[in-house]
Coordinates of C-alpha atoms in Angstrom, one line a residue:
M598 CA -14.1 -63.8 -21.4
A599 CA -12.6 -62.0 -18.5
G600 CA -9.2 -61.9 -20.3
R601 CA -10.8 -60.4 -23.4
R602 CA -12.4 -57.7 -21.3
R603 CA -9.1 -56.9 -19.6
K604 CA -7.5 -56.6 -23.0
K605 CA -10.2 -54.2 -24.3
M606 CA -9.8 -52.1 -21.1
K607 CA -6.0 -51.9 -21.6
L608 CA -6.4 -50.8 -25.2
L609 CA -8.9 -48.2 -24.2
S610 CA -6.6 -46.9 -21.5
E611 CA -3.7 -46.6 -23.9
T612 CA -5.9 -44.8 -26.5
I613 CA -6.9 -42.2 -23.9
R614 CA -3.3 -41.6 -22.9
D615 CA -2.3 -41.2 -26.5
N616 CA -5.1 -38.8 -27.1
R617 CA -4.0 -36.7 -24.0
R618 CA -0.4 -36.6 -25.4
V619 CA -1.7 -35.4 -28.7
L620 CA -3.8 -32.7 -27.1
K621 CA -0.9 -31.6 -24.9
V622 CA 1.4 -31.3 -27.9
Q623 CA -1.3 -29.3 -29.8
R624 CA -1.7 -26.9 -26.9
D625 CA 2.0 -26.4 -26.6
E626 CA 2.3 -25.7 -30.3
Q627 CA -0.6 -23.2 -30.1
L628 CA 1.0 -21.5 -27.1
T629 CA 4.4 -21.3 -28.8
Q630 CA 2.8 -19.8 -31.9
S631 CA 0.8 -17.3 -29.7
Q632 CA 3.9 -16.2 -27.7
L633 CA 5.3 -12.8 -28.5
P634 CA 9.0 -12.5 -29.5
T635 CA 11.1 -11.8 -26.4
E636 CA 12.4 -8.5 -27.9
L637 CA 8.8 -7.3 -28.5
L638 CA 7.7 -8.4 -25.1
E639 CA 10.6 -6.5 -23.5
G640 CA 9.7 -3.4 -25.4
I641 CA 6.1 -3.5 -24.2
L642 CA 6.7 -4.4 -20.6
S643 CA 9.5 -1.7 -20.3
Q644 CA 6.9 1.0 -21.0
L645 CA 4.7 0.0 -18.0
S646 CA 4.6 1.6 -14.6
L647 CA 5.9 -0.4 -11.7
R648 CA 2.4 -1.4 -10.6
D649 CA 1.4 -2.6 -14.1
N650 CA 4.7 -4.3 -14.6
I651 CA 4.1 -6.4 -11.4
R652 CA 0.6 -7.2 -12.6
A653 CA 1.8 -8.3 -16.0
S654 CA 4.4 -10.6 -14.4
A655 CA 1.6 -12.8 -13.1
V656 CA 0.5 -13.9 -16.6
C657 CA 3.1 -16.7 -17.0
R658 CA 6.6 -17.7 -16.2
E659 CA 8.0 -16.2 -19.4
W660 CA 6.3 -12.9 -18.7
L661 CA 7.5 -13.0 -15.1
A662 CA 11.2 -13.4 -16.3
V663 CA 10.9 -10.6 -18.8
A664 CA 9.0 -8.2 -16.5
V665 CA 11.6 -8.6 -13.8
S666 CA 14.5 -8.0 -16.3
V667 CA 13.0 -4.7 -17.4
R668 CA 11.5 -3.6 -14.1
M669 CA 12.6 -0.1 -13.1
A670 CA 12.0 1.1 -9.6
N671 CA 12.4 4.8 -8.8
K672 CA 14.7 6.0 -6.1
P673 CA 13.6 8.5 -3.5
P674 CA 15.5 11.8 -3.0
W675 CA 18.0 12.2 -0.3
L676 CA 17.8 14.7 2.5
M677 CA 20.8 17.1 2.7
F678 CA 21.4 19.0 5.9
F679 CA 23.4 22.2 6.1
P680 CA 25.6 22.6 9.2
K681 CA 25.5 25.7 11.3
F682 CA 29.2 25.4 11.8
G683 CA 32.0 23.6 9.8
D684 CA 32.1 22.1 6.3
L685 CA 30.7 18.6 7.0
Y686 CA 27.4 18.0 5.3
E687 CA 25.0 15.2 6.2
F688 CA 23.1 13.2 3.6
Y689 CA 20.2 10.9 4.6
D690 CA 18.8 8.1 2.5
P691 CA 15.2 7.5 3.6
S692 CA 14.8 4.2 1.8
Q693 CA 17.8 2.6 3.6
R694 CA 17.7 4.8 6.6
K695 CA 21.4 5.4 6.3
T696 CA 23.4 8.6 6.8
Y697 CA 26.5 9.7 4.8
W698 CA 28.8 12.7 5.1
L699 CA 30.6 14.9 2.6
E700 CA 33.0 17.8 3.2
L701 CA 32.1 20.8 1.1
P702 CA 34.2 23.8 2.1
E703 CA 33.3 25.6 -1.1
L704 CA 29.8 26.2 0.3
D705 CA 31.0 28.1 3.4
G706 CA 28.9 31.1 4.2
S707 CA 26.2 30.2 1.7
R708 CA 22.5 29.3 2.2
I709 CA 20.4 27.0 0.1
C710 CA 17.8 28.5 -2.3
Y711 CA 16.6 25.6 -4.4
A712 CA 17.4 22.0 -5.5
K713 CA 16.5 20.2 -8.8
D714 CA 18.0 17.6 -11.0
G715 CA 20.9 16.9 -8.6
W716 CA 22.0 20.6 -8.5
L717 CA 21.9 23.1 -5.6
L718 CA 21.2 26.8 -6.1
L719 CA 23.0 28.8 -3.4
Y720 CA 23.3 32.4 -2.2
N721 CA 26.0 34.1 -0.2
P722 CA 24.4 37.0 1.7
R723 CA 27.8 38.6 2.4
T724 CA 29.0 38.8 -1.2
Q725 CA 25.5 38.6 -2.8
S726 CA 26.9 35.9 -5.1
V727 CA 24.5 33.3 -6.6
F728 CA 25.9 30.0 -7.9
F729 CA 25.1 26.4 -8.7
C730 CA 26.8 23.4 -7.1
C731 CA 26.6 19.7 -7.8
P732 CA 27.7 18.3 -4.4
Y733 CA 28.6 14.9 -5.9
T734 CA 31.0 16.2 -8.6
R735 CA 32.0 19.4 -6.8
E736 CA 31.2 21.4 -10.0
L737 CA 30.4 25.1 -9.5
I738 CA 28.7 27.4 -12.0
S739 CA 28.7 31.1 -11.1
L740 CA 25.9 33.5 -11.8
P741 CA 25.5 37.3 -11.8
S742 CA 25.2 38.8 -8.3
L743 CA 21.7 39.6 -7.0
E744 CA 20.5 40.9 -3.7
L745 CA 18.0 38.4 -2.2
M746 CA 16.2 39.8 0.8
Y747 CA 12.8 38.2 1.4
Q748 CA 12.1 36.5 -2.0
I749 CA 12.8 32.9 -3.1
V750 CA 14.4 31.6 -6.3
A751 CA 13.8 28.6 -8.5
F752 CA 15.2 27.2 -11.7
S753 CA 13.7 25.1 -14.5
A754 CA 16.3 22.5 -15.2
A755 CA 20.0 21.6 -14.5
P756 CA 22.3 24.5 -15.3
T757 CA 24.0 22.3 -17.9
S758 CA 20.7 22.2 -19.9
P759 CA 20.0 24.9 -22.6
S760 CA 16.5 25.2 -21.2
C761 CA 17.7 26.3 -17.7
I762 CA 16.3 29.6 -16.5
L763 CA 16.2 31.1 -13.0
F764 CA 13.2 33.0 -11.7
T765 CA 12.5 35.2 -8.7
V766 CA 9.7 37.6 -7.8
K767 CA 9.3 40.3 -5.2
H768 CA 6.6 42.8 -4.6
V769 CA 7.2 46.5 -5.1
S770 CA 3.7 47.3 -3.8
P771 CA 0.6 45.2 -3.2
T772 CA -0.3 45.5 -6.8
V773 CA 3.1 45.6 -8.5
V774 CA 5.8 42.9 -8.6
A775 CA 9.3 42.8 -10.0
V776 CA 10.2 39.6 -11.8
S777 CA 13.9 38.9 -12.3
T778 CA 15.2 36.1 -14.6
C779 CA 18.7 34.9 -15.7
R780 CA 20.2 32.1 -17.7
P781 CA 23.6 30.5 -17.0
G782 CA 26.2 32.4 -19.0
E783 CA 24.5 35.7 -18.9
T784 CA 26.2 38.6 -17.3
E785 CA 23.2 40.2 -15.5
W786 CA 19.7 39.6 -14.3
T787 CA 16.7 40.9 -16.3
T788 CA 14.1 42.6 -14.2
V789 CA 10.7 43.7 -15.3
N790 CA 7.8 45.2 -13.3
Y791 CA 4.3 43.8 -13.7
Q792 CA 0.9 45.1 -12.5
N793 CA -1.3 42.7 -10.6
R794 CA -5.1 42.4 -10.6
L795 CA -4.9 40.7 -7.2
P796 CA -2.6 41.5 -4.3
F797 CA 0.6 39.5 -4.2
V798 CA 3.2 39.7 -1.5
S799 CA 6.6 38.0 -1.7
S800 CA 8.1 36.2 1.2
I801 CA 10.6 33.5 2.0
W802 CA 7.6 31.4 3.0
N803 CA 6.1 31.6 -0.6
K804 CA 6.4 28.4 -2.6
L805 CA 7.8 28.0 -6.1
V806 CA 7.6 25.2 -8.7
Y807 CA 8.4 24.9 -12.4
C808 CA 5.7 22.9 -14.3
Q809 CA 5.3 22.4 -18.0
G810 CA 7.1 25.6 -19.0
L811 CA 5.6 27.8 -16.3
F812 CA 6.7 29.0 -12.9
Y813 CA 4.0 28.8 -10.2
C814 CA 4.4 30.9 -7.1
L815 CA 2.0 30.4 -4.1
S816 CA 1.9 33.4 -1.9
L817 CA 1.5 33.5 1.9
T818 CA -2.2 34.1 1.6
G819 CA -2.7 31.4 -1.0
W820 CA -2.9 33.4 -4.2
L821 CA -1.3 31.8 -7.2
G822 CA 1.1 33.8 -9.4
V823 CA 2.2 32.3 -12.8
Y824 CA 5.1 33.4 -14.9
D825 CA 5.6 32.3 -18.5
P826 CA 9.4 32.7 -19.4
E827 CA 8.7 32.1 -23.1
K828 CA 6.2 34.9 -23.4
S829 CA 7.6 37.0 -20.5
T830 CA 4.1 37.3 -18.9
W831 CA 3.1 37.4 -15.3
A832 CA -0.4 37.0 -13.8
V833 CA -2.0 36.3 -10.5
H834 CA -4.7 33.8 -11.3
S835 CA -8.1 34.0 -9.8
V836 CA -7.8 30.6 -8.1
P837 CA -9.3 30.7 -4.6
P838 CA -6.7 29.8 -2.1
P839 CA -6.9 26.2 -0.8
K840 CA -9.5 25.9 1.9
C841 CA -8.0 25.0 5.3
P842 CA -9.9 23.7 8.3
E843 CA -10.9 26.3 10.8
N844 CA -8.4 25.1 13.4
F845 CA -5.5 25.7 10.9
F846 CA -5.7 29.3 11.8
V847 CA -3.2 29.2 14.6
K848 CA 0.3 30.5 15.0
N849 CA 2.5 29.9 11.9
W850 CA -0.3 28.1 9.9
W851 CA 0.7 30.1 6.8
K852 CA 4.3 28.9 7.1
G853 CA 3.6 25.2 7.3
K854 CA 2.8 24.6 3.7
F855 CA 4.6 22.9 0.8
M856 CA 4.2 22.7 -2.9
A857 CA 5.4 20.1 -5.5
E858 CA 4.7 19.2 -9.1
H859 CA 4.5 15.9 -10.9
N860 CA 3.7 15.1 -14.6
G861 CA 1.8 18.4 -15.0
D862 CA 0.0 18.3 -11.7
I863 CA 0.6 20.7 -8.8
F864 CA 0.2 19.7 -5.2
V865 CA 0.0 21.7 -2.0
I866 CA 0.4 20.3 1.5
Y867 CA -1.0 22.2 4.4
T868 CA 0.1 21.2 7.9
C869 CA -0.7 22.1 11.4
S870 CA 0.7 20.7 14.6
A871 CA -2.8 20.0 16.0
I872 CA -4.2 17.9 13.1
N873 CA -3.2 15.7 10.2
P874 CA -1.9 17.3 6.9
V875 CA -4.3 18.2 4.2
I876 CA -3.3 17.7 0.5
Y877 CA -4.7 19.5 -2.5
K878 CA -4.2 19.1 -6.2
L879 CA -4.8 22.0 -8.6
D880 CA -7.6 21.5 -11.1
Q881 CA -6.2 23.8 -13.8
A882 CA -9.3 23.5 -16.0
N883 CA -11.8 24.6 -13.4
K884 CA -9.2 26.7 -11.4
V885 CA -10.0 25.2 -8.1
W886 CA -8.0 23.2 -5.5
E887 CA -9.3 19.6 -4.9
E888 CA -8.6 17.9 -1.6
M889 CA -7.0 14.5 -2.0
Q890 CA -7.7 11.4 0.1
T891 CA -5.0 9.3 -1.5
L892 CA -1.8 9.9 -3.6
G893 CA -2.5 6.9 -5.8
G894 CA 0.8 5.2 -4.9
M895 CA 2.8 8.4 -5.3
A896 CA 5.1 9.7 -2.5
L897 CA 5.7 13.4 -1.7
F898 CA 8.9 14.7 -0.1
A899 CA 8.1 18.0 1.5
N900 CA 10.5 20.8 2.1
F901 CA 10.2 24.6 2.5
L902 CA 12.4 25.5 -0.5
S903 CA 11.8 22.6 -2.9
S904 CA 9.5 19.6 -2.6
H905 CA 9.6 16.5 -4.8
A906 CA 7.2 13.8 -5.9
R907 CA 8.0 10.2 -6.8
T908 CA 6.1 7.3 -8.3
D909 CA 7.2 3.7 -8.8
L910 CA 8.9 3.4 -5.4
L911 CA 9.4 -0.1 -4.0
G912 CA 8.4 -1.1 -0.5
T913 CA 6.1 0.8 1.8
M914 CA 7.1 4.4 0.7
R915 CA 4.1 4.8 -1.6
N916 CA 1.2 7.0 -0.6
N917 CA 3.2 8.8 2.1
V918 CA 4.4 12.4 2.7
Y919 CA 8.0 12.6 3.9
F920 CA 9.1 15.7 5.8
S921 CA 12.6 17.1 6.1
K922 CA 13.0 15.9 9.7
V923 CA 14.9 12.8 10.9
R924 CA 14.3 11.4 14.4
F925 CA 15.7 8.6 16.6
Y926 CA 19.4 9.5 15.9
G927 CA 19.0 9.4 12.2
K928 CA 17.0 6.1 12.1
R929 CA 13.6 7.4 10.9
C930 CA 12.4 10.2 8.7
V931 CA 9.2 11.8 9.9
S932 CA 6.4 10.8 7.5
Y933 CA 2.6 10.8 7.2
S934 CA 0.7 7.8 5.8
L935 CA -2.5 8.6 3.9
D936 CA -3.4 4.9 4.1
N937 CA -3.3 4.8 7.9
G938 CA -4.1 8.5 8.6
R939 CA -1.2 8.9 11.0
Y940 CA 2.3 10.2 11.4
Y941 CA 5.4 7.9 11.7
P942 CA 6.9 7.7 14.3
R943 CA 3.9 8.2 16.5
K944 CA 3.3 11.6 18.1
Q945 CA 5.5 13.4 15.6
R946 CA 3.2 16.3 14.7
Y947 CA 5.4 19.3 14.3
D948 CA 4.8 23.0 14.1
W949 CA 6.7 23.1 10.7
G950 CA 6.5 26.9 10.7
E951 CA 9.0 26.9 13.6
Q952 CA 11.6 25.0 11.6
D953 CA 14.6 26.8 10.0
P954 CA 13.8 26.9 6.2
F955 CA 17.5 26.8 5.2
E956 CA 18.6 23.9 7.3
S957 CA 17.9 21.1 4.8
V958 CA 16.8 20.3 1.2
W959 CA 15.8 17.2 -0.7
I960 CA 18.2 16.4 -3.6
E961 CA 18.5 13.6 -6.2
P962 CA 20.5 10.6 -4.9
P963 CA 24.0 10.0 -6.1
E964 CA 24.8 7.4 -8.7
D965 CA 27.5 5.8 -6.5
L966 CA 28.7 6.2 -2.9
T967 CA 32.4 6.6 -3.6
T968 CA 32.4 10.3 -3.1
F969 CA 31.3 10.1 0.5
L970 CA 33.4 9.8 3.7

C-alpha cells in the first residue's frame, strides 16, 4: 500500500515538472515572438534622450545591450583662455579637469568677440580687422574691416555654413540704433539705422544670442532687442526686464549677467557676489521672464561674450551653472549647483562684473587631442 502511494506521488511530481517545462517553453516562445527586431529597437532607442535611454535599459537584458550600444552622451564645451602676453593659449576640459596648451601666433594682438560651432570670431583693434579662426585646424577666414568700439558681435553658424551671418548693433541715440550685418565672402558690412519705440543703449556688457533665425540682444538695463536677418527688421520688445532681488542693485550688478539659448528657449543668469545666482527663461508667448528653480538636467556654461547650454551630460554636471573661472591651480571650474543651492568650491562667490570680459570663452571641444602640446 505504501509502495503504491509512493509510486503515485512520483508520477504526480514528474507530471508537475513536465507541465512547468511546457509552460516555460511557451513563455519563451511568446517572448521571442513579442521581441522587436534588433535593427528596429536600435532605431527607437537611438532617438531617446540620455535620461530616457537609461530608463529603457532597465526593461530587460536585450534592451540594456542595445541601449548601451546607441547611447550618446554629450560633451561639455572647453574653456579657452587668452594670454596677456605670448602665443600660448590654455584650454580647460571641465569634465576631466585637465588643461591643454596650444600655440596660436596668428591670434597675436586680437581679442575674442564670440564663439560658436568650434569657431572663434576675433577683432584686431589696431588694424580693425575682423576674422574667423578654428583653433584646432588653424583655418582663418577674413572678413571686411569694421570699427568695434563699445558694441558686441555674434554670428549665426559656422562660417563654412551658407546660413552664416554676422550681426552687431550700436546706438546712435537713445531711440535710434545702427544694425550692421555681413556674410563670409562679402566685401563690406551692410549698415541700416532703425528707430526704437523703447530706449536701447549698446555696450560691451550687452548679451547676444542667435535663436531660431533671430538675434536677441539684452541691453544693460534689461530691454530685449530682436533682429530678423531674413526680413531685415529690428524691434525692442516690450518684455519687462528680468526682476532682480533688491540686494542685486550693488556695484556692477548690471555686468554680472549671462545669456544662453537651447532648443528655442532663451535663458538669462543674473549674479551678485552677495547671494546665489538667479536664472530666468523667456516665456515668448506671454512676453515675460520666468524664474527657474531647476534646469531639468541641463547645464549652462556662462561667459560674458558667448554662453552655452548642454543636455545629456554624464556624471554630476547636470543642473549646474559653470562659470569661466578655474580655481585650485586648474583643478576645479567654479560652478553653482541648483540641486544643492551652493557654489563649488565653497565660498567662491565672485563679483563677475570685475572680471575681464575678453580673457576667456567657452568653445566646442576638439575631436582629438593630437593638435595640443
